[in-house]
Amino acid sequence: MLEISIIKCLSDNYSYLIRDVETNLVGVVDPSEFEPVDSAIIRSYKKLDYILNTHHHNDHVGGNKKLKQKYNSKVVSSKVDELRIPEIDLKLSGGDFFKFGKTSFEIIFIPGHTKGHIAFFSQSEKVIFTGDTLFSLGCGRIFEGSYEQMFNSLNKIKKLPSSTKIYCGHEYTKKNYEFCKKFDFNNKFLRKKFDWISSQLNNNKPTIPSSLYEELKTNIFLRCDSLSVKEALGMNNASEEVIFKKLRDLKDHF
């Protein structure tokens, strides 16, 4: 069994403190900064065995060095980013498995946002840490990769079990909702979700995790095959990938 605690970092980042209950191994996913993560560790476990990074951006690796120095942790990340991940120890590729106590994480290679971006997926725990590739109701900007890479990366995630819980890197859900609503305005599932989003944020609670089932119903970037979305864009005969490119360009300027 995996325990997961959400740590708020910076202005809108989430890091995740994880513990494999049976073996008491402790890790953190994407430590944006040292202080809030260290405080959570002291409060809960007093140790940190592993640091898991989805990609090299500083708002996901900013705490690596100090955390490793204090706790003698091992840093786990993408082999593609071995020269850009601070203090990296274990270099993994898509299709590899990382054993975190009794929990096994499959490494899914999901480039697009960055060239070396990976996700950590546990089939048994039904969780995935998606970094900045898939958000609740959104997806990441394309900085180093291509539209095709990001589209294919999202399709990899779409094929996972629909019960999978999605832990992403930022609290962007409300803004993402506004974009989805503009181009998927007849989506009854989206309208229903808005009340819950508002309630969570008004009570200073995260909108994470979401489930893949919810995202398939509401996240416009996973709905590029939707006739209503194509009609809203005036692109009824376009391919899913062309629709994705159009949506990503629109979101960049939204």
Short mmCIF file of C-alpha atoms in Angstrom, two decimals:
data_model
loop_
_atom_site.label_atom_id
_atom_site.label_comp_id
_atom_site.label_asym_id
_atom_site.label_seq_id
_atom_site.Cartn_x
_atom_site.Cartn_y
_atom_site.Cartn_z
CA MET A 1 0.00 0.00 0.00
CA LEU A 2 1.16 3.51 -0.86
CA GLU A 3 0.52 6.57 1.31
CA ILE A 4 0.50 9.86 -0.61
CA SER A 5 0.57 13.33 0.96
CA ILE A 6 0.27 16.53 -1.07
CA ILE A 7 2.79 19.30 -0.35
CA LYS A 8 2.10 22.81 -1.63
CA CYS A 9 5.22 24.52 -2.96
CA LEU A 10 6.05 27.85 -4.59
CA SER A 11 2.92 29.63 -5.90
CA ASP A 12 1.02 26.72 -7.45
CA ASN A 13 3.27 23.63 -7.46
CA TYR A 14 2.53 20.28 -5.86
CA SER A 15 5.14 17.88 -4.58
CA TYR A 16 4.12 14.47 -3.25
CA LEU A 17 5.46 12.69 -0.19
CA ILE A 18 5.01 8.94 -0.63
CA ARG A 19 5.53 5.99 1.70
CA ASP A 20 5.41 2.29 0.97
CA VAL A 21 3.56 1.14 4.08
CA GLU A 22 4.89 -2.40 4.22
CA THR A 23 8.59 -1.50 3.95
CA ASN A 24 8.45 2.08 5.32
CA LEU A 25 10.41 3.42 2.37
CA VAL A 26 9.80 7.16 1.94
CA GLY A 27 10.10 9.23 -1.22
CA VAL A 28 9.15 12.58 -2.65
CA VAL A 29 8.00 13.29 -6.19
CA ASP A 30 9.17 16.56 -7.77
CA PRO A 31 10.40 18.53 -4.74
CA SER A 32 10.04 22.11 -5.96
CA GLU A 33 11.80 23.58 -2.94
CA PHE A 34 13.50 22.36 0.19
CA GLU A 35 11.66 24.01 3.10
CA PRO A 36 8.04 22.83 2.69
CA VAL A 37 9.16 19.33 1.73
CA ASP A 38 11.58 19.13 4.65
CA SER A 39 8.85 20.30 7.04
CA ALA A 40 6.50 17.58 5.77
CA ILE A 41 9.22 14.93 6.17
CA ILE A 42 10.03 16.02 9.73
CA ARG A 43 6.35 16.08 10.63
CA SER A 44 5.60 12.62 9.23
CA TYR A 45 8.54 10.28 8.68
CA LYS A 46 11.88 11.82 9.73
CA LYS A 47 13.63 10.29 6.72
CA LEU A 48 13.71 10.37 2.91
CA ASP A 49 14.99 7.41 0.91
CA TYR A 50 14.24 8.50 -2.66
CA ILE A 51 13.64 11.63 -4.73
CA LEU A 52 11.65 11.02 -7.92
CA ASN A 53 11.80 13.65 -10.67
CA THR A 54 9.49 13.70 -13.71
CA HIS A 55 11.56 16.32 -15.58
CA HIS A 56 14.38 18.78 -15.20
CA HIS A 57 12.60 22.13 -14.71
CA ASN A 58 13.69 23.91 -11.56
CA ASP A 59 10.18 24.06 -10.11
CA HIS A 60 10.32 20.26 -9.98
CA VAL A 61 13.92 19.66 -8.91
CA GLY A 62 14.71 22.78 -6.87
CA GLY A 63 14.84 20.85 -3.59
CA ASN A 64 16.97 17.95 -4.82
CA LYS A 65 20.39 19.05 -3.60
CA LYS A 66 19.52 20.09 -0.05
CA LEU A 67 17.20 17.12 0.49
CA LYS A 68 19.83 14.66 -0.71
CA GLN A 69 22.49 16.29 1.46
CA LYS A 70 20.32 16.13 4.57
CA TYR A 71 18.78 12.68 4.14
CA ASN A 72 21.31 10.88 1.90
CA SER A 73 18.47 10.14 -0.52
CA LYS A 74 18.86 8.63 -3.98
CA VAL A 75 17.58 10.66 -6.94
CA VAL A 76 15.60 8.78 -9.60
CA SER A 77 14.83 10.27 -12.99
CA SER A 78 15.06 10.07 -16.77
CA LYS A 79 18.24 8.84 -18.43
CA VAL A 80 17.60 11.39 -21.18
CA ASP A 81 17.98 14.13 -18.56
CA GLU A 82 20.99 12.70 -16.72
CA LEU A 83 23.00 15.88 -17.34
CA ARG A 84 20.15 18.17 -16.27
CA ILE A 85 18.74 16.52 -13.13
CA PRO A 86 20.61 17.69 -10.02
CA GLU A 87 22.27 14.88 -8.05
CA ILE A 88 20.79 12.07 -10.18
CA ASP A 89 21.66 8.50 -9.11
CA LEU A 90 19.27 6.12 -10.89
CA LYS A 91 18.78 6.82 -14.61
CA LEU A 92 15.70 5.19 -16.05
CA SER A 93 14.14 4.84 -19.50
CA GLY A 94 10.61 4.24 -20.71
CA GLY A 95 9.58 0.65 -20.03
CA ASP A 96 11.87 0.31 -17.00
CA PHE A 97 10.46 -0.49 -13.57
CA PHE A 98 11.48 1.19 -10.34
CA LYS A 99 10.92 -0.90 -7.20
CA PHE A 100 9.87 1.31 -4.33
CA GLY A 101 9.57 -1.25 -1.56
CA LYS A 102 6.57 -3.41 -2.46
CA THR A 103 5.32 -0.79 -4.91
CA SER A 104 6.45 -1.13 -8.51
CA PHE A 105 6.49 1.98 -10.70
CA GLU A 106 6.56 1.61 -14.47
CA ILE A 107 8.48 4.41 -16.16
CA ILE A 108 6.42 5.87 -19.01
CA PHE A 109 8.35 8.08 -21.42
CA ILE A 110 6.15 11.10 -22.19
CA PRO A 111 8.18 13.78 -24.02
CA GLY A 112 6.69 16.99 -25.34
CA HIS A 113 6.85 19.43 -22.46
CA THR A 114 10.54 18.51 -22.23
CA LYS A 115 12.63 16.02 -24.19
CA GLY A 116 13.20 13.69 -21.24
CA HIS A 117 9.89 13.87 -19.37
CA ILE A 118 8.76 10.65 -17.66
CA ALA A 119 5.80 9.56 -15.55
CA PHE A 120 5.79 7.12 -12.64
CA PHE A 121 2.86 4.70 -12.92
CA SER A 122 1.87 2.01 -10.43
CA GLN A 123 -0.57 -0.56 -11.76
CA SER A 124 -1.22 -2.07 -8.33
CA GLU A 125 -1.80 1.27 -6.62
CA LYS A 126 -3.66 2.75 -9.60
CA VAL A 127 -1.70 6.03 -9.45
CA ILE A 128 0.41 8.00 -11.90
CA PHE A 129 2.62 11.03 -11.31
CA THR A 130 2.42 13.00 -14.55
CA GLY A 131 4.51 16.08 -13.78
CA ASP A 132 3.72 18.76 -16.37
CA THR A 133 2.45 16.52 -19.16
CA LEU A 134 -1.13 15.94 -18.03
CA PHE A 135 -2.92 18.30 -15.66
CA SER A 136 -6.45 18.17 -14.38
CA LEU A 137 -8.44 19.55 -17.35
CA GLY A 138 -5.25 20.46 -19.21
CA CYS A 139 -1.82 19.53 -20.50
CA GLY A 140 1.61 21.10 -20.40
CA ARG A 141 3.10 23.63 -22.77
CA ILE A 142 5.39 22.31 -25.46
CA PHE A 143 8.82 23.72 -24.70
CA GLU A 144 11.43 21.26 -26.01
CA GLY A 145 9.45 18.61 -27.82
CA SER A 146 6.91 18.63 -30.63
CA TYR A 147 3.13 18.63 -30.93
CA GLU A 148 3.33 15.06 -32.19
CA GLN A 149 5.33 13.96 -29.15
CA MET A 150 2.92 15.57 -26.70
CA PHE A 151 -0.10 14.17 -28.52
CA ASN A 152 1.42 10.68 -28.45
CA SER A 153 2.40 11.06 -24.79
CA LEU A 154 -1.17 11.95 -23.82
CA ASN A 155 -2.44 8.98 -25.79
CA LYS A 156 -0.15 6.69 -23.78
CA ILE A 157 -1.77 7.96 -20.59
CA LYS A 158 -5.26 7.63 -22.09
CA LYS A 159 -4.70 3.89 -22.49
CA LEU A 160 -4.11 3.30 -18.76
CA PRO A 161 -6.94 1.93 -16.57
CA SER A 162 -9.64 4.59 -16.20
CA SER A 163 -9.54 4.21 -12.39
CA THR A 164 -5.95 5.54 -12.32
CA LYS A 165 -5.54 8.55 -10.02
CA ILE A 166 -3.59 11.41 -11.57
CA TYR A 167 -1.16 13.42 -9.48
CA CYS A 168 0.18 16.32 -11.52
CA GLY A 169 2.63 19.14 -10.92
CA HIS A 170 0.44 22.24 -10.60
CA GLU A 171 -2.86 23.63 -9.36
CA TYR A 172 -4.12 24.85 -12.73
CA THR A 173 -7.57 23.26 -12.67
CA LYS A 174 -9.77 26.35 -12.45
CA LYS A 175 -7.99 28.16 -15.29
CA ASN A 176 -8.01 24.97 -17.34
CA TYR A 177 -11.75 24.67 -16.73
CA GLU A 178 -12.33 28.12 -18.24
CA PHE A 179 -10.52 27.05 -21.41
CA CYS A 180 -12.33 23.72 -21.66
CA LYS A 181 -15.68 25.45 -21.16
CA LYS A 182 -15.03 27.82 -24.05
CA PHE A 183 -14.60 25.05 -26.62
CA ASP A 184 -16.56 22.20 -25.01
CA PHE A 185 -19.55 24.19 -23.77
CA ASN A 186 -22.11 21.40 -24.11
CA ASN A 187 -20.15 19.02 -21.87
CA LYS A 188 -22.46 18.17 -18.95
CA PHE A 189 -19.66 16.39 -17.06
CA LEU A 190 -17.54 19.54 -17.24
CA ARG A 191 -20.35 21.72 -15.90
CA LYS A 192 -20.88 19.32 -13.02
CA LYS A 193 -17.19 19.35 -12.13
CA PHE A 194 -17.06 23.13 -11.80
CA ASP A 195 -19.03 23.16 -8.54
CA TRP A 196 -16.62 20.67 -7.01
CA ILE A 197 -13.56 22.63 -8.19
CA SER A 198 -14.94 25.82 -6.67
CA SER A 199 -15.74 24.09 -3.40
CA GLN A 200 -12.25 22.62 -3.11
CA LEU A 201 -10.46 25.88 -3.82
CA ASN A 202 -12.78 27.94 -1.62
CA ASN A 203 -11.87 25.62 1.25
CA ASN A 204 -8.15 25.85 0.44
CA LYS A 205 -8.04 22.24 -0.69
CA PRO A 206 -6.33 20.86 -3.81
CA THR A 207 -8.26 19.70 -6.87
CA ILE A 208 -5.75 16.86 -7.15
CA PRO A 209 -5.87 13.91 -7.57
CA SER A 210 -8.22 13.56 -10.47
CA SER A 211 -9.01 10.22 -12.07
CA LEU A 212 -8.34 9.26 -15.65
CA TYR A 213 -12.05 8.46 -15.96
CA GLU A 214 -12.89 12.08 -15.06
CA GLU A 215 -10.24 13.46 -17.39
CA LEU A 216 -11.49 11.41 -20.33
CA LYS A 217 -14.92 12.95 -19.76
CA THR A 218 -13.83 16.55 -19.15
CA ASN A 219 -10.26 17.32 -20.29
CA ILE A 220 -10.50 18.81 -23.76
CA PHE A 221 -6.94 17.73 -24.63
CA LEU A 222 -8.03 14.11 -24.21
CA ARG A 223 -11.20 14.73 -26.25
CA CYS A 224 -9.74 15.63 -29.63
CA ASP A 225 -12.03 13.01 -31.19
CA SER A 226 -15.16 14.74 -29.87
CA LEU A 227 -17.52 15.94 -32.61
CA SER A 228 -18.76 18.79 -30.40
CA VAL A 229 -15.19 20.04 -29.89
CA LYS A 230 -14.46 19.83 -33.61
CA GLU A 231 -17.65 21.75 -34.36
CA ALA A 232 -16.76 24.45 -31.82
CA LEU A 233 -13.45 24.91 -33.60
CA GLY A 234 -15.01 24.76 -37.06
CA MET A 235 -12.77 21.79 -37.91
CA ASN A 236 -15.25 18.93 -38.37
CA ASN A 237 -13.03 16.88 -40.69
CA ALA A 238 -9.69 17.44 -39.00
CA SER A 239 -7.66 14.62 -37.48
CA GLU A 240 -7.28 14.28 -33.71
CA GLU A 241 -3.66 15.40 -33.89
CA VAL A 242 -4.56 18.54 -35.87
CA ILE A 243 -7.30 19.31 -33.32
CA PHE A 244 -4.77 18.89 -30.52
CA LYS A 245 -2.33 21.29 -32.18
CA LYS A 246 -5.07 23.88 -32.61
CA LEU A 247 -6.17 23.56 -28.98
CA ARG A 248 -2.63 23.78 -27.66
CA ASP A 249 -1.98 26.93 -29.70
CA LEU A 250 -5.23 28.49 -28.44
CA LYS A 251 -4.40 27.62 -24.84
CA ASP A 252 -0.95 29.22 -25.14
CA HIS A 253 -2.66 32.56 -25.72
CA PHE A 254 -5.69 32.06 -23.46
#
